[in-house]
XYZ file of C-alpha atoms in Angstrom:
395
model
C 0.000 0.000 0.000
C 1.505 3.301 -0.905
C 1.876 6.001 2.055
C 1.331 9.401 1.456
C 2.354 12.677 3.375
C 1.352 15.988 2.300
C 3.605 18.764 3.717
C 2.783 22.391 3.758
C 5.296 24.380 4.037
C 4.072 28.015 5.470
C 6.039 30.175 3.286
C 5.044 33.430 3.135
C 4.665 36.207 0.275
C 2.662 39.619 0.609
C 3.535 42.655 1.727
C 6.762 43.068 -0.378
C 5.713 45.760 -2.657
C 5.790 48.027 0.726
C 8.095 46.504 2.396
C 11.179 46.582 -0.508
C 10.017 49.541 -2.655
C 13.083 49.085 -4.597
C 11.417 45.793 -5.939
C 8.028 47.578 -7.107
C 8.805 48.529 -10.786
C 10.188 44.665 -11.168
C 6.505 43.655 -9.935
C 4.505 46.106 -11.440
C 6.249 44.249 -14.988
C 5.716 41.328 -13.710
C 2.127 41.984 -13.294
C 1.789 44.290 -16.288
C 3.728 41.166 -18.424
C 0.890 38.677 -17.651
C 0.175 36.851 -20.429
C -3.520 35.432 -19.829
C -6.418 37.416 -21.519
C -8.858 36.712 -18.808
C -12.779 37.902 -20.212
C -13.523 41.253 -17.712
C -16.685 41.137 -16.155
C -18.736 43.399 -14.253
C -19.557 42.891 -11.169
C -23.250 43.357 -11.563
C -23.177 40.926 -14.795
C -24.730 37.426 -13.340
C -28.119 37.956 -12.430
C -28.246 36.852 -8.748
C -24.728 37.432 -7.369
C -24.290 38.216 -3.941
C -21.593 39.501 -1.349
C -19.998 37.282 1.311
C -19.985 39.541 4.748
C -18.154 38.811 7.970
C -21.396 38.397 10.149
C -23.895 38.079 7.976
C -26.754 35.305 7.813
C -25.910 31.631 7.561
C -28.176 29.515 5.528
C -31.183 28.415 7.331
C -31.453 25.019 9.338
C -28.533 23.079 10.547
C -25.869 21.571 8.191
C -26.447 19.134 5.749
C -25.966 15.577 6.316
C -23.006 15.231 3.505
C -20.552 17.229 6.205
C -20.683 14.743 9.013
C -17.299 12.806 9.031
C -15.637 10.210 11.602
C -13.425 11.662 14.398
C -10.365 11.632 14.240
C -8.706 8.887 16.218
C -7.435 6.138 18.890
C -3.963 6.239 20.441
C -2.630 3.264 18.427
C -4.384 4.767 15.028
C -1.707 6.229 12.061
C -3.737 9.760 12.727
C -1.848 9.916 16.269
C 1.330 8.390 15.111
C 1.542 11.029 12.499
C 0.520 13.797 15.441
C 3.267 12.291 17.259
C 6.482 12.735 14.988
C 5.165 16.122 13.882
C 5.306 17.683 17.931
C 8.655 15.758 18.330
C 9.727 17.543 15.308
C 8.650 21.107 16.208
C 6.118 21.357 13.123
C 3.037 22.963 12.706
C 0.240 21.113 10.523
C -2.288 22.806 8.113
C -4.299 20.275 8.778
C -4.652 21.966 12.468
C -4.367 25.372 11.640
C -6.865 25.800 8.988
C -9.056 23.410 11.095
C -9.377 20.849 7.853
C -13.062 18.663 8.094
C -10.511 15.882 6.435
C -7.733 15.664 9.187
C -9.135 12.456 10.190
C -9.598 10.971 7.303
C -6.151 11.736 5.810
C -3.462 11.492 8.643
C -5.429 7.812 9.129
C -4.414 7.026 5.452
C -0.796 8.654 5.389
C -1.835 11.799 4.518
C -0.451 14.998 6.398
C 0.370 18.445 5.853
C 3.110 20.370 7.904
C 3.859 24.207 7.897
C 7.397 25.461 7.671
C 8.049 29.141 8.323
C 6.181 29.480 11.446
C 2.761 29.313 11.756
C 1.507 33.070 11.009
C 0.739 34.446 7.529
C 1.370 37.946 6.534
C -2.139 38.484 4.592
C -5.707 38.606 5.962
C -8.009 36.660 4.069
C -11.075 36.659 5.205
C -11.794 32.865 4.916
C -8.765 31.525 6.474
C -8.256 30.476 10.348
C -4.196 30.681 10.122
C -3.172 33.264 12.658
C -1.829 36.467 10.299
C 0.610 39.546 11.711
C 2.586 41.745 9.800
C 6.122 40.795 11.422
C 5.709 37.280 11.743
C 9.053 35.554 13.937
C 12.554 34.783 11.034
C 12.294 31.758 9.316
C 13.954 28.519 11.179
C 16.914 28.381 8.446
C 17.286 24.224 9.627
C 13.399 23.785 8.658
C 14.124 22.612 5.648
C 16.716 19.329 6.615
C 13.656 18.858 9.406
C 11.427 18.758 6.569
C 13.079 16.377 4.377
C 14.553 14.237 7.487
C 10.471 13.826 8.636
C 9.798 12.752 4.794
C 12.171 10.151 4.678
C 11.656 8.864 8.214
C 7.667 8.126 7.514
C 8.467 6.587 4.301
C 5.759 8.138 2.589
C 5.754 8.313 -1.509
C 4.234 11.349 -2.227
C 4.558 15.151 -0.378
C 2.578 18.124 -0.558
C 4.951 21.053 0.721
C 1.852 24.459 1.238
C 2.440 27.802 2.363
C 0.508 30.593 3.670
C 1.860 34.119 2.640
C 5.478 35.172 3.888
C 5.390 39.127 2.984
C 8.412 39.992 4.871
C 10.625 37.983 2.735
C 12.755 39.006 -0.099
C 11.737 36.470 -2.733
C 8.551 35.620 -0.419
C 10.168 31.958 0.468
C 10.383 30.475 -2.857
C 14.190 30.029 -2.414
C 13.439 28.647 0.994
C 10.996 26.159 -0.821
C 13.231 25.277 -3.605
C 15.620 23.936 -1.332
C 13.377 22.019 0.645
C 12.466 20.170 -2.561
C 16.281 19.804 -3.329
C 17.051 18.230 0.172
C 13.653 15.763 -0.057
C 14.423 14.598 -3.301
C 18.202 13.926 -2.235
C 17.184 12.448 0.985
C 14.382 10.234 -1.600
C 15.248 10.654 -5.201
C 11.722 8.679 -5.837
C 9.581 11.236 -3.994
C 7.054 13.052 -5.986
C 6.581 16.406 -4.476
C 3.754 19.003 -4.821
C 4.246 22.423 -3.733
C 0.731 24.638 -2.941
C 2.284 28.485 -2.830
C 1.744 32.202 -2.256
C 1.434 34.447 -5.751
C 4.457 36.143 -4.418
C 2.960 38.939 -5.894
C 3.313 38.562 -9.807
C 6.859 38.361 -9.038
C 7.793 35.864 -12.054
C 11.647 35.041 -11.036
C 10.236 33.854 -7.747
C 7.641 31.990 -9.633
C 10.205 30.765 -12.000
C 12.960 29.870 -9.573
C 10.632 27.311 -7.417
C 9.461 25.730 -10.519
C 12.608 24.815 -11.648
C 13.415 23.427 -8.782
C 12.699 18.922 -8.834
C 9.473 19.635 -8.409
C 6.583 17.391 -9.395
C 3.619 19.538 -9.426
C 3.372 23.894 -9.026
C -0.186 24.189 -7.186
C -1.664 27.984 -6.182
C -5.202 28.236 -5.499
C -6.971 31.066 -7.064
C -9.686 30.543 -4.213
C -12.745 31.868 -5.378
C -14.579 33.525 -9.095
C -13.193 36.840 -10.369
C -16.200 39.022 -9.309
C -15.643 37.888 -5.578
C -11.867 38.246 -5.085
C -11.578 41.927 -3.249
C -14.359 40.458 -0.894
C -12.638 37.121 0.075
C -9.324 37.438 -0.520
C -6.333 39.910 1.235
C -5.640 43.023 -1.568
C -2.478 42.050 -2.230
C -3.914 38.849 -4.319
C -5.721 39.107 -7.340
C -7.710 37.021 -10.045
C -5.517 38.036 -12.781
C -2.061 37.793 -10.878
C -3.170 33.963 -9.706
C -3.886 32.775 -13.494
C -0.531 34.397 -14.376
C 1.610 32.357 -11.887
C 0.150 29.355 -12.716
C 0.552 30.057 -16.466
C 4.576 30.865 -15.584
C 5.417 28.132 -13.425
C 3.975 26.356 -16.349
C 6.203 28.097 -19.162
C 9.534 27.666 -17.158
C 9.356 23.910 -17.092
C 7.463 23.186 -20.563
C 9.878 20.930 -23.304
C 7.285 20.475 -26.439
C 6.715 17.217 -27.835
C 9.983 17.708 -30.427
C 12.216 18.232 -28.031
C 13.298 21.557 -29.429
C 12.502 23.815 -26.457
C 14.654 23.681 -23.669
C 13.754 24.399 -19.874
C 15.537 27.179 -18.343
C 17.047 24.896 -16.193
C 19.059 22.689 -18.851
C 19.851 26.013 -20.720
C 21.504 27.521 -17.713
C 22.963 24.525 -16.468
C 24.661 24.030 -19.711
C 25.870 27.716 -20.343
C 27.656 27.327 -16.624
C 28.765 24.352 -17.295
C 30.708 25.877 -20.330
C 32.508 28.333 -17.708
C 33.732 25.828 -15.134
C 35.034 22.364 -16.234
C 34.053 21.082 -13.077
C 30.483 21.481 -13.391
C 28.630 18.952 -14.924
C 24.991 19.924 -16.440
C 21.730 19.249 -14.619
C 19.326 16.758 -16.599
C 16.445 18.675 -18.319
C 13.472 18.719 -16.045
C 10.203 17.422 -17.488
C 7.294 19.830 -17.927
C 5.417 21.013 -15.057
C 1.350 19.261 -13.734
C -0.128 22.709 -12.313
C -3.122 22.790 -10.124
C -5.505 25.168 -8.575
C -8.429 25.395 -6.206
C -11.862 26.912 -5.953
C -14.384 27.408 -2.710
C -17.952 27.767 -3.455
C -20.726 28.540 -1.178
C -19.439 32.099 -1.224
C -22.184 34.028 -3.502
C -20.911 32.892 -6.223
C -23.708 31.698 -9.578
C -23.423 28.613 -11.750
C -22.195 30.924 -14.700
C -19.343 32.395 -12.687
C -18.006 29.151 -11.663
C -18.053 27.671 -15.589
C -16.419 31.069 -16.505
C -13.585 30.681 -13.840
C -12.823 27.505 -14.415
C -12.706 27.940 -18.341
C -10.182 30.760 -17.374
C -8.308 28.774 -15.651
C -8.153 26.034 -18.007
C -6.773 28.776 -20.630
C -3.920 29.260 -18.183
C -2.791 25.862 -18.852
C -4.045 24.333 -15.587
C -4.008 20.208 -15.063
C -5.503 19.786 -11.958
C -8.545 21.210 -10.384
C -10.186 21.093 -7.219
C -13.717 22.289 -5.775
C -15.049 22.358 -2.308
C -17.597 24.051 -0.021
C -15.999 26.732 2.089
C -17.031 26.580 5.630
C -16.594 29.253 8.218
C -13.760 28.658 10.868
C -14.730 31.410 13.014
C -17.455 34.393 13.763
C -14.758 36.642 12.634
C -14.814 34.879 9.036
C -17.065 34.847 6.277
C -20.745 33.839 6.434
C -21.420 30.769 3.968
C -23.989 31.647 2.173
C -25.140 28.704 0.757
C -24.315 24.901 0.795
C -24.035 23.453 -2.330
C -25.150 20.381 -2.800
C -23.192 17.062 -4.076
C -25.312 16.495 -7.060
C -24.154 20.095 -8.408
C -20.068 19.688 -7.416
C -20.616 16.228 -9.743
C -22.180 18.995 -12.460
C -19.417 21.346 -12.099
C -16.707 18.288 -11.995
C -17.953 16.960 -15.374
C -18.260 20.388 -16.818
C -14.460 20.925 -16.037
C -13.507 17.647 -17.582
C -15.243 18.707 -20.771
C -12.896 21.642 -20.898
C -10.090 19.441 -20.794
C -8.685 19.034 -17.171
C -6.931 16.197 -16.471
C -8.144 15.392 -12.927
C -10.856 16.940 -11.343
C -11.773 16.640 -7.379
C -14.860 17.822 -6.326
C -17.197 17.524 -3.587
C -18.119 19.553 -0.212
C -15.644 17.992 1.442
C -12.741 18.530 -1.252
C -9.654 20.956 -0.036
C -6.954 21.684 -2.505
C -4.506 18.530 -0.609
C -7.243 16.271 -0.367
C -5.859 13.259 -1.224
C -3.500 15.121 -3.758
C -0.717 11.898 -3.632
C -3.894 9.726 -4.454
C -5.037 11.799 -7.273
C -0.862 11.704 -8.704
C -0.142 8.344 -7.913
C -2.871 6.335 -9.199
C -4.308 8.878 -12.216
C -1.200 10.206 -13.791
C 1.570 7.594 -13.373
C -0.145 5.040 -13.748
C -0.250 6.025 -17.457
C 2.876 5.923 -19.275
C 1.396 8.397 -21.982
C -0.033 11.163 -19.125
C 1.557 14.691 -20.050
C 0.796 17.998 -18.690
C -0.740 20.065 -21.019
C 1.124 22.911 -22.740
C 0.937 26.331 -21.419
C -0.612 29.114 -22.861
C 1.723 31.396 -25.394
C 4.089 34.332 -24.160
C 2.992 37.503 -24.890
C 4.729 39.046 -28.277
């Protein structure tokens, strides 16, 4: 039986454009360079939309049926084992911190996830229970050997490495994640790894320098429909800057079916290799599975969702998942409305008819559910499984 572990790895990315004003004109490119034509739509457009509110009305009657799920537990179970090694480590859990309905469910089947970088994001979304502050405590710079030590020690085949939002940081952690993925994959050169990240701000050379690192698969949620982003979602995140990260991470890794495009990584490796005679060239890294994420529940109509996800199938995405946000706290988000199962299996085959590859989605569904599952028995298991191609560079 394959074990799983998904790791996520709090990195954090936000509040650099005021906090390193010397980096603003690079980001304002970056942003400005997007390359995704993404359909603009007023907000008033879909004929029933409403606004999330922090302490407004929940639906009426208690919660549905579909959201009750077994405790998590026994002493002897894999769910405290798992518990267990991540306190003697000194790691923190997503599972935990953003309260996940699934924690049971996963940890029992070898399924974690484990923040690096602290516990404390530098954004305030206002759907997410992970505590937030502006100076969050430094970075442990030994996190990362922890990391990979704890993957190799539970013997698990696939890792999910997630961050929240590290604004205080130059690059906004993705050199801190890159060499996370280095040291796992050293530590387990047969570990497939799947890293859930920050936008770090339409900054593209800390988009591109994580996915060129051995990574399997570049996941960043884009959270909820275009109309409903400045309501959810901190203001340093956007609809447009989401699609364009995913889009990039895609572009730095893509080799087309010839051959005849090279990934940034073999190019460089080979130019530096032509310098030093001691430096041998790094093996071209195969394109890049990208993912994303979507709540609903939020306000959001049927033809916002189908418009989304089309966008973010133009952006070159593989993987999509879909799941019913649920408040964490009184200080959160209402939910203001459940949807039902019969409409995420609606949505799910929509998506597939766009051309995903693999599409999760249920109430239940978060954006690790299962994610070595999905990998491990979907993708590899077919010799001929390719990500798709990304969308073209802007002339």
């Amino acid at each position: 039986m394959i074990r799983l572990l998904v790791f996520s790895l709090v990195i954090s990315q936000g509040s650099a454009l005021a906090l390193a004003p010397s980096r603003l004109g690079r980001k304002k490119h970056s942003i400005l360079s997007m390359t995704l034509e993404v359909e603009s739509r007023e907000e008033n457009f879909y004929p029933g939309a409403v606004i999330p509110k922090v302490g407004g009305d929940m639906p009426e009657g208690r919660r549905p049926d579909w959201f009750h799920v077994p405790a998590p537990g026994g002493k002897d179970s894999h769910f405290q084992e798992l518990k267990d090694s991540v306190r003697e480590l000194g790691l923190n859990t997503v599972c935990e911190e953003a309260q996940c309905p699934n924690i049971g469910e996963c940890w029992n089947g070898g399924t974690g996830t484990i923040m690096l970088l602290g516990d404390t994001c530098t954004r305030g979304c206002r759907f997410c229970a992970v505590k937030t502050s502006s100076t969050p405590p430094p970075p442990d710079e030994s996190e990362p050997w922890n990391t990979a030590e704890a993957v190799s020690r539970w013997g698990v085949d696939y890792v999910v490495m997630t961050s929240v939002d590290r604004d205080d940081l130059p690059d906004g952690g993705a050199s801190h994640f890159a060499r996370t993925v280095e040291l796992s994959k050293l530590m387990k050169p047969s570990l497939r790894v799947e890293c859930l990240v920050s936008d770090f701000q339409g900054d593209m050379e800390a988009v591109r320098a994580l996915a060129l690192s051995p990574l399997d698969v570049y996941a960043h949620n884009v959270e909820c429909v275009e109309r409903l982003q400045p309501y959810v979602r901190d203001k340093r995140a956007s609809y447009r800057q989401s699609l364009a990260t995913l889009a990039e991470a895609k572009r730095a890794r893509w080799v087309d079916g010839s051959g005849q495009e090279k990934t940034q990584s073999s190019s460089s490796s080979s130019s530096s290799s032509s310098s030093s005679s001691s430096s041998l060239p790094s093996p071209p890294l195969p394109p890049l599975y990208t993912k994303t994420s979507l709540m609903l529940g939020l306000g959001e109509t049927v033809d916002e969702v189908v418009a989304c996800m089309r966008d973010i199938r133009n952006a070159g995405v593989d993987v999509l998942t879909l799941g019913q946000y649920l408040r964490p706290t009184l200080q959160h988000l209402a939910v203001v409305e459940y949807v039902t199962p019969e409409r995420f299996d609606w949505y799910r085959e929509q998506a597939l008819a766009m051309g995903f590859s693999y599409v999760a989605a249920g109430p239940l569904v978060r954006s690790s559910y299962k994610a070595g599952e999905f990998f491990i028995e979907h993708m590899l298991a077919d010799p001929d499984s390719t990500p798709c191609p990304p969308p073209p560079r802007p002339l």
